[in-house]
Structures are given as C-alpha cells and as structure tokens.
Amino acid sequence: MSDKRDYYEVLGVSKDSDEKELKKAFRSLARKYHPDKNDAPDADEKFKEIQEAYAVLSDSEKRRNYDRFGHNSPGGSPFGPGGFQGFNINLDDILGGDFFSSFFGGGRRRSAQSQGNDILVRHEISLKSVLNGGKDEIELDLPVTCQDCEGTGAKDGVTSQCTDCDGAGQVRVRQQIGPFVQDSIRACQQCGGSGRKFTSKCKSCSGDGLRSESQVLRFDIPIGAQDGTRLRMRGKGQPAPYGKGISGDLFIELIIEEHPWFERNGMDLIMSLPLGYSDLALGATIKIPHIDDKDLTIKVPAGTNSGDTITIHSRGVPSSRGIGRGDVVVLCKLHMPKKFDKSVKKSLEEIREQLSGASDIIDRILDDAEERRN
Ligand SMILES: [Zn+2]
Ligand SMILES: [Zn+2]
C-alpha cells in the first residue's frame, strides 16, 4: 500500500486544485493512457491509477480523508475492503460523448456496450454489526435475462439481421464540422445496437429482454466498515443487452444506523455523559451497557470539570485491517436539572458560598482565563 503514488502527483495537480482543474487533468491523462488507445504494456496500470486518483480526489469526502491520512486511512481503503476495483462512472460522460466512437472507430466500443449496467443499493446495518462483523442478507427484485426470448426481446427469440446496419449494430456517420469532415461510428438507431430486429415482441418481457426476479443476496459485513462502504457482487447487476455479453455488478452500499448516543470518528466512538455536580466533584464510577455486550465502566475522577474527556482504550470500533480497536471517548458534562425540590434548593443555598470558592469573582475569571490560555 505504501508504495502507492500520491494521488495529486498521479494527476499532476496541486493540492489545492479545484474540481475543474482535476477534471481537466483527468481528461487529458485518461485520453493519453486509455488502454484502447495506448499500446504501452503499462498503459492499463497507468489508466487504473489515474482513475483511482480521480475517483478519490473528485469525491469531497474521500478527498478530505485522503488529505488527512494519505493512503493509510484508518477506515481502510475508501473503496471498501477489496480496494479500488474500477470506475463506477460513465467515461463517455466525462470524456465527451463521442470520445470512444470518434477515436477508436467503434470496434472496441461494441465490447464496451455488451456489459450490463451496474446497480447500486443502499442497505442499513447497525453499529453493533460493524463491531462484530457477521452475515446479512437483502431481498431484492433484480433484473435477469428473460428466458423465453433469451434476452433478445423477440417473440420466441426469433430475430433477423438489421438491414440498416447489416447486423453490425453500428453505422458510420459523416459529419462536416467547419472545414473538417469527421467520420464517426454511432450505435444503429434502428436496432439499438443489437444488430438484430424482430417483428413481434416477447410477451413475457414486453420486448425488454429482461425480467425482474426476487433474489436473496447474502453477504458478510466487513468488521470496521465505514458508512458508505461498498460491497461489490460481480455479475449481479443488469444483464448485458440482448442477452449477449457480461452482466453488470451490484454494489451494496452500507449505511450505518445512527446509534442512540455514540457518534463515530473513524475507529473511535464519542459520547457525552451528563453528571451531577456531586459526581463531578467527588468522582463516580458509572456502568452502562456497551455495544460489545460487555458493560462499559467509566471512572470519573474527583474534581472533573464539565468539558473534560475520559478515554477508555480499545472499546471502540475494530480496525478493518484486523489489528487493534479504537477508543471510547467520554465527554463529561454538568447535568443541570430544570427544577430543584424545595429541600435541595435549600441545601444548595446553604452551600452556595462554599461551591463558588473563596476567591472573588474577578480572581476566578482571571484564573479561568489563564488556565484556558495555557
Ligand atoms: Zn422475453
Ligand atoms: Zn441496426
């Protein structure tokens, strides 16, 4: 992991570059190193590196994380336990609509087209399951190839060659742009790029070639998963168009349920603990149930101030790399009841002088200011 190049270096941009500069740098590098265009043996690797750098830096949250932790983010790879698996955006969009067709004569575009779309689903899990890992499942209606027409969309699967494109699925379009004549390849509109046509639609799928099927997907919750961690299920996405090619992937994005009192900061869990004046002054031992099923014992030392924190080591979220665990950080606060009983009020009146300390108010203000500035 540590021999990875700095993402900013990969894209050749400065640390404070904005979205526009990033996009520009990415575009020009992607054009240069796209494996379809560059025959150098390392073009593939380079292209992947560029994509990964752009995927991180163009996402403000991932970028912030990267700026803070570099490649060794405490939550593991921003792309989940498997690391960067590829790009999930449409390169055509970012590189301009005709990028592939006008540069590569379309020959390879066809193979790019025969992959089904990826599907993204969000799934909520508890914070507890992030601590312990474990199995989970979701039931989903997923598109599958229609068996009755084998994905062609034609009645009984009977198709004939498209006459507009002679079965190629693509047509050559000549365009005059200013003084230039540009030939480009476009998907055939008549057959939608399938190269086949048919007169009657398959009844089972109304000609889509797809049907929806309820499926139960089982998966393991990775220990230490972050909010937004994506799990990839290869081939569980949309089937390739017309029943030919590879299915897309399904991504399960894990959304971690809000805990009633904990906030998560990387591997640490943060909570606030409202305590009475006496508890802060005299100290106290507080026991509360914890998400690891063992009670959390918080030892509040005598003389604790409102705003002081107590760290309980190794009771936070485990690292996704399997080594160590974060801490629980308890912020002590003074619990101020809205109302006091008469008797309590009376007692408080009696000890008011002692509680506020002997020194006069200006001395107290000065002492506090000095402490704060140290
Ligand atoms: Zn069908
Ligand atoms: Zn056609």
GROMACS .gro file of N, CA and C in nm, residues 8-135:
model
  384
    8TYR      N    1  -0.227   1.330  -0.599
    8TYR     CA    2  -0.209   1.459  -0.665
    8TYR      C    3  -0.097   1.450  -0.768
    9GLU      N    4   0.006   1.374  -0.731
    9GLU     CA    5   0.119   1.354  -0.820
    9GLU      C    6   0.075   1.278  -0.945
   10VAL      N    7  -0.008   1.177  -0.924
   10VAL     CA    8  -0.057   1.096  -1.035
   10VAL      C    9  -0.128   1.185  -1.138
   11LEU      N   10  -0.209   1.276  -1.088
   11LEU     CA   11  -0.284   1.361  -1.180
   11LEU      C   12  -0.206   1.487  -1.220
   12GLY      N   13  -0.092   1.508  -1.155
   12GLY     CA   14  -0.011   1.626  -1.186
   12GLY      C   15  -0.079   1.756  -1.153
   13VAL      N   16  -0.148   1.757  -1.041
   13VAL     CA   17  -0.216   1.880  -0.999
   13VAL      C   18  -0.168   1.919  -0.860
   14SER      N   19  -0.195   2.043  -0.821
   14SER     CA   20  -0.153   2.087  -0.689
   14SER      C   21  -0.258   2.046  -0.586
   15LYS      N   22  -0.216   2.052  -0.459
   15LYS     CA   23  -0.304   2.006  -0.351
   15LYS      C   24  -0.432   2.088  -0.340
   16ASP      N   25  -0.425   2.213  -0.387
   16ASP     CA   26  -0.545   2.296  -0.371
   16ASP      C   27  -0.623   2.311  -0.502
   17SER      N   28  -0.597   2.221  -0.595
   17SER     CA   29  -0.666   2.231  -0.724
   17SER      C   30  -0.815   2.212  -0.706
   18ASP      N   31  -0.893   2.282  -0.784
   18ASP     CA   32  -1.038   2.270  -0.772
   18ASP      C   33  -1.091   2.162  -0.867
   19GLU      N   34  -1.222   2.145  -0.860
   19GLU     CA   35  -1.288   2.040  -0.935
   19GLU      C   36  -1.258   2.049  -1.085
   20LYS      N   37  -1.257   2.173  -1.134
   20LYS     CA   38  -1.237   2.194  -1.276
   20LYS      C   39  -1.097   2.149  -1.322
   21GLU      N   40  -0.998   2.188  -1.241
   21GLU     CA   41  -0.859   2.152  -1.274
   21GLU      C   42  -0.840   2.000  -1.270
   22LEU      N   43  -0.904   1.939  -1.169
   22LEU     CA   44  -0.895   1.793  -1.155
   22LEU      C   45  -0.950   1.724  -1.279
   23LYS      N   46  -1.067   1.772  -1.319
   23LYS     CA   47  -1.136   1.711  -1.431
   23LYS      C   48  -1.053   1.726  -1.558
   24LYS      N   49  -0.995   1.843  -1.572
   24LYS     CA   50  -0.916   1.871  -1.691
   24LYS      C   51  -0.793   1.778  -1.696
   25ALA      N   52  -0.726   1.768  -1.581
   25ALA     CA   53  -0.608   1.682  -1.574
   25ALA      C   54  -0.646   1.538  -1.600
   26PHE      N   55  -0.757   1.497  -1.541
   26PHE     CA   56  -0.801   1.358  -1.559
   26PHE      C   57  -0.832   1.330  -1.705
   27ARG      N   58  -0.906   1.422  -1.766
   27ARG     CA   59  -0.942   1.404  -1.907
   27ARG      C   60  -0.820   1.381  -1.994
   28SER      N   61  -0.722   1.470  -1.978
   28SER     CA   62  -0.610   1.462  -2.072
   28SER      C   63  -0.527   1.336  -2.047
   29LEU      N   64  -0.514   1.297  -1.918
   29LEU     CA   65  -0.438   1.175  -1.889
   29LEU      C   66  -0.514   1.050  -1.933
   30ALA      N   67  -0.646   1.054  -1.912
   30ALA     CA   68  -0.727   0.938  -1.950
   30ALA      C   69  -0.724   0.917  -2.101
   31ARG      N   70  -0.724   1.026  -2.172
   31ARG     CA   71  -0.714   1.016  -2.318
   31ARG      C   72  -0.580   0.955  -2.360
   32LYS      N   73  -0.478   0.999  -2.289
   32LYS     CA   74  -0.343   0.954  -2.324
   32LYS      C   75  -0.323   0.807  -2.292
   33TYR      N   76  -0.373   0.763  -2.177
   33TYR     CA   77  -0.340   0.628  -2.130
   33TYR      C   78  -0.451   0.527  -2.148
   34HIS      N   79  -0.561   0.569  -2.206
   34HIS     CA   80  -0.668   0.471  -2.221
   34HIS      C   81  -0.613   0.350  -2.297
   35PRO      N   82  -0.629   0.230  -2.239
   35PRO     CA   83  -0.565   0.110  -2.296
   35PRO      C   84  -0.610   0.082  -2.440
   36ASP      N   85  -0.724   0.134  -2.476
   36ASP     CA   86  -0.768   0.115  -2.614
   36ASP      C   87  -0.689   0.202  -2.710
   37LYS      N   88  -0.622   0.300  -2.654
   37LYS     CA   89  -0.555   0.395  -2.740
   37LYS      C   90  -0.404   0.387  -2.726
   38ASN      N   91  -0.361   0.338  -2.611
   38ASN     CA   92  -0.219   0.334  -2.580
   38ASN      C   93  -0.174   0.188  -2.572
   39ASP      N   94  -0.077   0.153  -2.654
   39ASP     CA   95  -0.036   0.013  -2.660
   39ASP      C   96   0.075  -0.023  -2.563
   40ALA      N   97   0.127   0.078  -2.493
   40ALA     CA   98   0.235   0.052  -2.397
   40ALA      C   99   0.190  -0.054  -2.296
   41PRO      N  100   0.281  -0.143  -2.257
   41PRO     CA  101   0.240  -0.253  -2.168
   41PRO      C  102   0.188  -0.205  -2.033
   42ASP      N  103   0.234  -0.086  -1.991
   42ASP     CA  104   0.189  -0.040  -1.859
   42ASP      C  105   0.070   0.056  -1.867
   43ALA      N  106   0.015   0.070  -1.987
   43ALA     CA  107  -0.096   0.166  -2.004
   43ALA      C  108  -0.216   0.130  -1.917
   44ASP      N  109  -0.242   0.002  -1.908
   44ASP     CA  110  -0.355  -0.046  -1.829
   44ASP      C  111  -0.342  -0.003  -1.682
   45GLU      N  112  -0.221  -0.030  -1.629
   45GLU     CA  113  -0.192   0.005  -1.490
   45GLU      C  114  -0.203   0.155  -1.468
   46LYS      N  115  -0.143   0.228  -1.563
   46LYS     CA  116  -0.144   0.374  -1.554
   46LYS      C  117  -0.288   0.426  -1.554
   47PHE      N  118  -0.366   0.370  -1.643
   47PHE     CA  119  -0.503   0.415  -1.658
   47PHE      C  120  -0.581   0.390  -1.528
   48LYS      N  121  -0.555   0.276  -1.468
   48LYS     CA  122  -0.624   0.242  -1.344
   48LYS      C  123  -0.583   0.337  -1.232
   49GLU      N  124  -0.454   0.368  -1.232
   49GLU     CA  125  -0.401   0.458  -1.130
   49GLU      C  126  -0.464   0.597  -1.142
   50ILE      N  127  -0.477   0.641  -1.267
   50ILE     CA  128  -0.538   0.772  -1.293
   50ILE      C  129  -0.684   0.772  -1.248
   51GLN      N  130  -0.752   0.666  -1.282
   51GLN     CA  131  -0.894   0.656  -1.244
   51GLN      C  132  -0.911   0.658  -1.094
   52GLU      N  133  -0.824   0.581  -1.027
   52GLU     CA  134  -0.836   0.572  -0.882
   52GLU      C  135  -0.812   0.709  -0.818
   53ALA      N  136  -0.705   0.776  -0.866
   53ALA     CA  137  -0.673   0.908  -0.812
   53ALA      C  138  -0.790   1.004  -0.833
   54TYR      N  139  -0.846   0.998  -0.951
   54TYR     CA  140  -0.958   1.089  -0.980
   54TYR      C  141  -1.080   1.053  -0.898
   55ALA      N  142  -1.106   0.923  -0.883
   55ALA     CA  143  -1.224   0.880  -0.808
   55ALA      C  144  -1.216   0.931  -0.664
   56VAL      N  145  -1.095   0.934  -0.608
   56VAL     CA  146  -1.080   0.981  -0.471
   56VAL      C  147  -1.088   1.133  -0.464
   57LEU      N  148  -1.010   1.198  -0.549
   57LEU     CA  149  -1.000   1.345  -0.536
   57LEU      C  150  -1.126   1.417  -0.582
   58SER      N  151  -1.206   1.354  -0.665
   58SER     CA  152  -1.327   1.421  -0.712
   58SER      C  153  -1.443   1.400  -0.616
   59ASP      N  154  -1.420   1.322  -0.511
   59ASP     CA  155  -1.524   1.299  -0.412
   59ASP      C  156  -1.480   1.373  -0.287
   60SER      N  157  -1.554   1.477  -0.249
   60SER     CA  158  -1.503   1.567  -0.145
   60SER      C  159  -1.476   1.494  -0.014
   61GLU      N  160  -1.558   1.395   0.019
   61GLU     CA  161  -1.537   1.326   0.146
   61GLU      C  162  -1.411   1.238   0.140
   62LYS      N  163  -1.398   1.166   0.028
   62LYS     CA  164  -1.281   1.080   0.013
   62LYS      C  165  -1.154   1.165   0.008
   63ARG      N  166  -1.167   1.281  -0.058
   63ARG     CA  167  -1.050   1.368  -0.069
   63ARG      C  168  -1.007   1.419   0.067
   64ARG      N  169  -1.103   1.460   0.150
   64ARG     CA  170  -1.072   1.510   0.283
   64ARG      C  171  -1.000   1.401   0.363
   65ASN      N  172  -1.052   1.282   0.353
   65ASN     CA  173  -0.993   1.168   0.422
   65ASN      C  174  -0.850   1.143   0.374
   66TYR      N  175  -0.834   1.150   0.243
   66TYR     CA  176  -0.702   1.126   0.186
   66TYR      C  177  -0.604   1.235   0.227
   67ASP      N  178  -0.652   1.361   0.229
   67ASP     CA  179  -0.567   1.471   0.270
   67ASP      C  180  -0.518   1.452   0.414
   68ARG      N  181  -0.604   1.396   0.495
   68ARG     CA  182  -0.567   1.376   0.636
   68ARG      C  183  -0.478   1.255   0.657
   69PHE      N  184  -0.513   1.145   0.591
   69PHE     CA  185  -0.447   1.019   0.625
   69PHE      C  186  -0.362   0.961   0.513
   70GLY      N  187  -0.365   1.020   0.397
   70GLY     CA  188  -0.292   0.963   0.285
   70GLY      C  189  -0.351   0.828   0.248
   71HIS      N  190  -0.265   0.737   0.208
   71HIS     CA  191  -0.313   0.606   0.164
   71HIS      C  192  -0.348   0.515   0.281
   72ASN      N  193  -0.316   0.560   0.403
   72ASN     CA  194  -0.339   0.472   0.517
   72ASN      C  195  -0.454   0.520   0.603
   73SER      N  196  -0.565   0.549   0.537
   73SER     CA  197  -0.684   0.592   0.608
   73SER      C  198  -0.721   0.489   0.714
   74PRO      N  199  -0.756   0.536   0.836
   74PRO     CA  200  -0.784   0.440   0.944
   74PRO      C  201  -0.903   0.350   0.912
   75GLY      N  202  -0.991   0.396   0.825
   75GLY     CA  203  -1.105   0.311   0.791
   75GLY      C  204  -1.073   0.215   0.677
   76GLY      N  205  -0.948   0.209   0.636
   76GLY     CA  206  -0.912   0.123   0.524
   76GLY      C  207  -0.938   0.194   0.393
   77SER      N  208  -0.932   0.120   0.285
   77SER     CA  209  -0.950   0.179   0.154
   77SER      C  210  -1.087   0.244   0.142
   78PRO      N  211  -1.094   0.365   0.082
   78PRO     CA  212  -1.225   0.428   0.063
   78PRO      C  213  -1.315   0.345  -0.028
   79PHE      N  214  -1.257   0.246  -0.093
   79PHE     CA  215  -1.338   0.165  -0.184
   79PHE      C  216  -1.376   0.032  -0.121
   80GLY      N  217  -1.361   0.026   0.011
   80GLY     CA  218  -1.401  -0.097   0.078
   80GLY      C  219  -1.286  -0.193   0.087
   81PRO      N  220  -1.312  -0.306   0.151
   81PRO     CA  221  -1.202  -0.398   0.185
   81PRO      C  222  -1.126  -0.450   0.063
   82GLY      N  223  -1.190  -0.453  -0.051
   82GLY     CA  224  -1.121  -0.507  -0.168
   82GLY      C  225  -1.033  -0.406  -0.239
   83GLY      N  226  -1.029  -0.282  -0.188
   83GLY     CA  227  -0.952  -0.179  -0.257
   83GLY      C  228  -1.024  -0.131  -0.382
   84PHE      N  229  -0.953  -0.052  -0.459
   84PHE     CA  230  -1.016   0.006  -0.578
   84PHE      C  231  -1.041  -0.101  -0.684
   85GLN      N  232  -1.163  -0.109  -0.729
   85GLN     CA  233  -1.199  -0.217  -0.821
   85GLN      C  234  -1.227  -0.166  -0.961
   86GLY      N  235  -1.229  -0.040  -0.977
   86GLY     CA  236  -1.263   0.011  -1.109
   86GLY      C  237  -1.356   0.129  -1.092
   87PHE      N  238  -1.385   0.186  -1.204
   87PHE     CA  239  -1.459   0.311  -1.201
   87PHE      C  240  -1.607   0.287  -1.215
   88ASN      N  241  -1.682   0.365  -1.141
   88ASN     CA  242  -1.825   0.346  -1.149
   88ASN      C  243  -1.894   0.468  -1.211
   89ILE      N  244  -1.821   0.536  -1.299
   89ILE     CA  245  -1.887   0.648  -1.366
   89ILE      C  246  -1.874   0.625  -1.515
   90ASN      N  247  -1.956   0.693  -1.585
   90ASN     CA  248  -1.956   0.677  -1.729
   90ASN      C  249  -1.842   0.759  -1.790
   91LEU      N  250  -1.744   0.690  -1.845
   91LEU     CA  251  -1.630   0.760  -1.901
   91LEU      C  252  -1.669   0.844  -2.020
   92ASP      N  253  -1.769   0.798  -2.091
   92ASP     CA  254  -1.818   0.875  -2.205
   92ASP      C  255  -1.862   1.014  -2.161
   93ASP      N  256  -1.928   1.019  -2.045
   93ASP     CA  257  -1.978   1.146  -1.994
   93ASP      C  258  -1.864   1.241  -1.966
   94ILE      N  259  -1.763   1.188  -1.900
   94ILE     CA  260  -1.657   1.277  -1.856
   94ILE      C  261  -1.562   1.311  -1.969
   95LEU      N  262  -1.549   1.222  -2.064
   95LEU     CA  263  -1.454   1.247  -2.173
   95LEU      C  264  -1.521   1.306  -2.296
   96GLY      N  265  -1.649   1.328  -2.285
   96GLY     CA  266  -1.720   1.382  -2.400
   96GLY      C  267  -1.784   1.268  -2.477
   97GLY      N  268  -1.906   1.290  -2.518
   97GLY     CA  269  -1.990   1.184  -2.572
   97GLY      C  270  -1.928   1.102  -2.684
   98ASP      N  271  -1.848   1.165  -2.771
   98ASP     CA  272  -1.801   1.093  -2.888
   98ASP      C  273  -1.661   1.039  -2.870
   99PHE      N  274  -1.614   1.047  -2.747
   99PHE     CA  275  -1.475   1.012  -2.722
   99PHE      C  276  -1.439   0.876  -2.781
  100PHE      N  277  -1.515   0.776  -2.747
  100PHE     CA  278  -1.480   0.643  -2.792
  100PHE      C  279  -1.507   0.624  -2.940
  101SER      N  280  -1.626   0.665  -2.981
  101SER     CA  281  -1.661   0.639  -3.120
  101SER      C  282  -1.570   0.713  -3.216
  102SER      N  283  -1.534   0.839  -3.184
  102SER     CA  284  -1.456   0.912  -3.283
  102SER      C  285  -1.308   0.874  -3.277
  103PHE      N  286  -1.262   0.824  -3.164
  103PHE     CA  287  -1.120   0.790  -3.157
  103PHE      C  288  -1.089   0.648  -3.199
  104PHE      N  289  -1.181   0.559  -3.173
  104PHE     CA  290  -1.143   0.420  -3.193
  104PHE      C  291  -1.218   0.350  -3.305
  105GLY      N  292  -1.287   0.428  -3.382
  105GLY     CA  293  -1.356   0.367  -3.494
  105GLY      C  294  -1.464   0.268  -3.453
  106GLY      N  295  -1.491   0.263  -3.328
  106GLY     CA  296  -1.608   0.188  -3.283
  106GLY      C  297  -1.585   0.041  -3.259
  107GLY      N  298  -1.476  -0.013  -3.310
  107GLY     CA  299  -1.457  -0.157  -3.299
  107GLY      C  300  -1.461  -0.207  -3.156
  108ARG      N  301  -1.401  -0.129  -3.068
  108ARG     CA  302  -1.397  -0.175  -2.930
  108ARG      C  303  -1.516  -0.126  -2.851
  109ARG      N  304  -1.580  -0.026  -2.906
  109ARG     CA  305  -1.693   0.027  -2.835
  109ARG      C  306  -1.798  -0.081  -2.817
  110ARG      N  307  -1.801  -0.166  -2.914
  110ARG     CA  308  -1.901  -0.269  -2.910
  110ARG      C  309  -1.885  -0.359  -2.788
  111SER      N  310  -1.758  -0.391  -2.759
  111SER     CA  311  -1.738  -0.476  -2.643
  111SER      C  312  -1.772  -0.401  -2.515
  112ALA      N  313  -1.751  -0.267  -2.520
  112ALA     CA  314  -1.786  -0.189  -2.403
  112ALA      C  315  -1.937  -0.187  -2.383
  113GLN      N  316  -2.008  -0.197  -2.492
  113GLN     CA  317  -2.154  -0.190  -2.484
  113GLN      C  318  -2.217  -0.319  -2.435
  114SER      N  319  -2.147  -0.429  -2.452
  114SER     CA  320  -2.213  -0.554  -2.421
  114SER      C  321  -2.202  -0.589  -2.273
  115GLN      N  322  -2.181  -0.488  -2.191
  115GLN     CA  323  -2.185  -0.512  -2.047
  115GLN      C  324  -2.308  -0.444  -1.989
  116GLY      N  325  -2.378  -0.517  -1.903
  116GLY     CA  326  -2.497  -0.459  -1.840
  116GLY      C  327  -2.459  -0.351  -1.742
  117ASN      N  328  -2.556  -0.269  -1.707
  117ASN     CA  329  -2.530  -0.160  -1.612
  117ASN      C  330  -2.507  -0.214  -1.471
  118ASP      N  331  -2.432  -0.136  -1.395
  118ASP     CA  332  -2.416  -0.168  -1.253
  118ASP      C  333  -2.540  -0.121  -1.177
  119ILE      N  334  -2.564  -0.185  -1.067
  119ILE     CA  335  -2.678  -0.146  -0.983
  119ILE      C  336  -2.624  -0.113  -0.845
  120LEU      N  337  -2.676  -0.006  -0.788
  120LEU     CA  338  -2.633   0.033  -0.653
  120LEU      C  339  -2.754   0.027  -0.560
  121VAL      N  340  -2.740  -0.045  -0.450
  121VAL     CA  341  -2.847  -0.044  -0.350
  121VAL      C  342  -2.787  -0.002  -0.216
  122ARG      N  343  -2.866   0.066  -0.139
  122ARG     CA  344  -2.818   0.108  -0.007
  122ARG      C  345  -2.884   0.018   0.098
  123HIS      N  346  -2.805  -0.014   0.197
  123HIS     CA  347  -2.855  -0.109   0.295
  123HIS      C  348  -2.808  -0.067   0.434
  124GLU      N  349  -2.905  -0.060   0.526
  124GLU     CA  350  -2.870  -0.012   0.659
  124GLU      C  351  -2.826  -0.127   0.750
  125ILE      N  352  -2.718  -0.105   0.823
  125ILE     CA  353  -2.671  -0.204   0.921
  125ILE      C  354  -2.650  -0.133   1.054
  126SER      N  355  -2.646  -0.210   1.161
  126SER     CA  356  -2.629  -0.148   1.292
  126SER      C  357  -2.480  -0.127   1.320
  127LEU      N  358  -2.453  -0.035   1.411
  127LEU     CA  359  -2.314  -0.011   1.452
  127LEU      C  360  -2.258  -0.136   1.517
  128LYS      N  361  -2.344  -0.207   1.588
  128LYS     CA  362  -2.303  -0.331   1.654
  128LYS      C  363  -2.249  -0.433   1.553
  129SER      N  364  -2.315  -0.441   1.438
  129SER     CA  365  -2.270  -0.540   1.340
  129SER      C  366  -2.135  -0.502   1.280
  130VAL      N  367  -2.101  -0.373   1.286
  130VAL     CA  368  -1.970  -0.329   1.238
  130VAL      C  369  -1.861  -0.374   1.337
  131LEU      N  370  -1.899  -0.384   1.464
  131LEU     CA  371  -1.804  -0.430   1.565
  131LEU      C  372  -1.776  -0.578   1.552
  132ASN      N  373  -1.883  -0.651   1.528
  132ASN     CA  374  -1.870  -0.797   1.533
  132ASN      C  375  -1.860  -0.862   1.396
  133GLY      N  376  -1.886  -0.786   1.291
  133GLY     CA  377  -1.894  -0.848   1.159
  133GLY      C  378  -2.020  -0.933   1.155
  134GLY      N  379  -2.022  -1.033   1.073
  134GLY     CA  380  -2.138  -1.121   1.071
  134GLY      C  381  -2.203  -1.124   0.935
  135LYS      N  382  -2.307  -1.203   0.926
  135LYS     CA  383  -2.373  -1.223   0.797
  135LYS      C  384  -2.498  -1.138   0.790
   0.00000   0.00000   0.00000
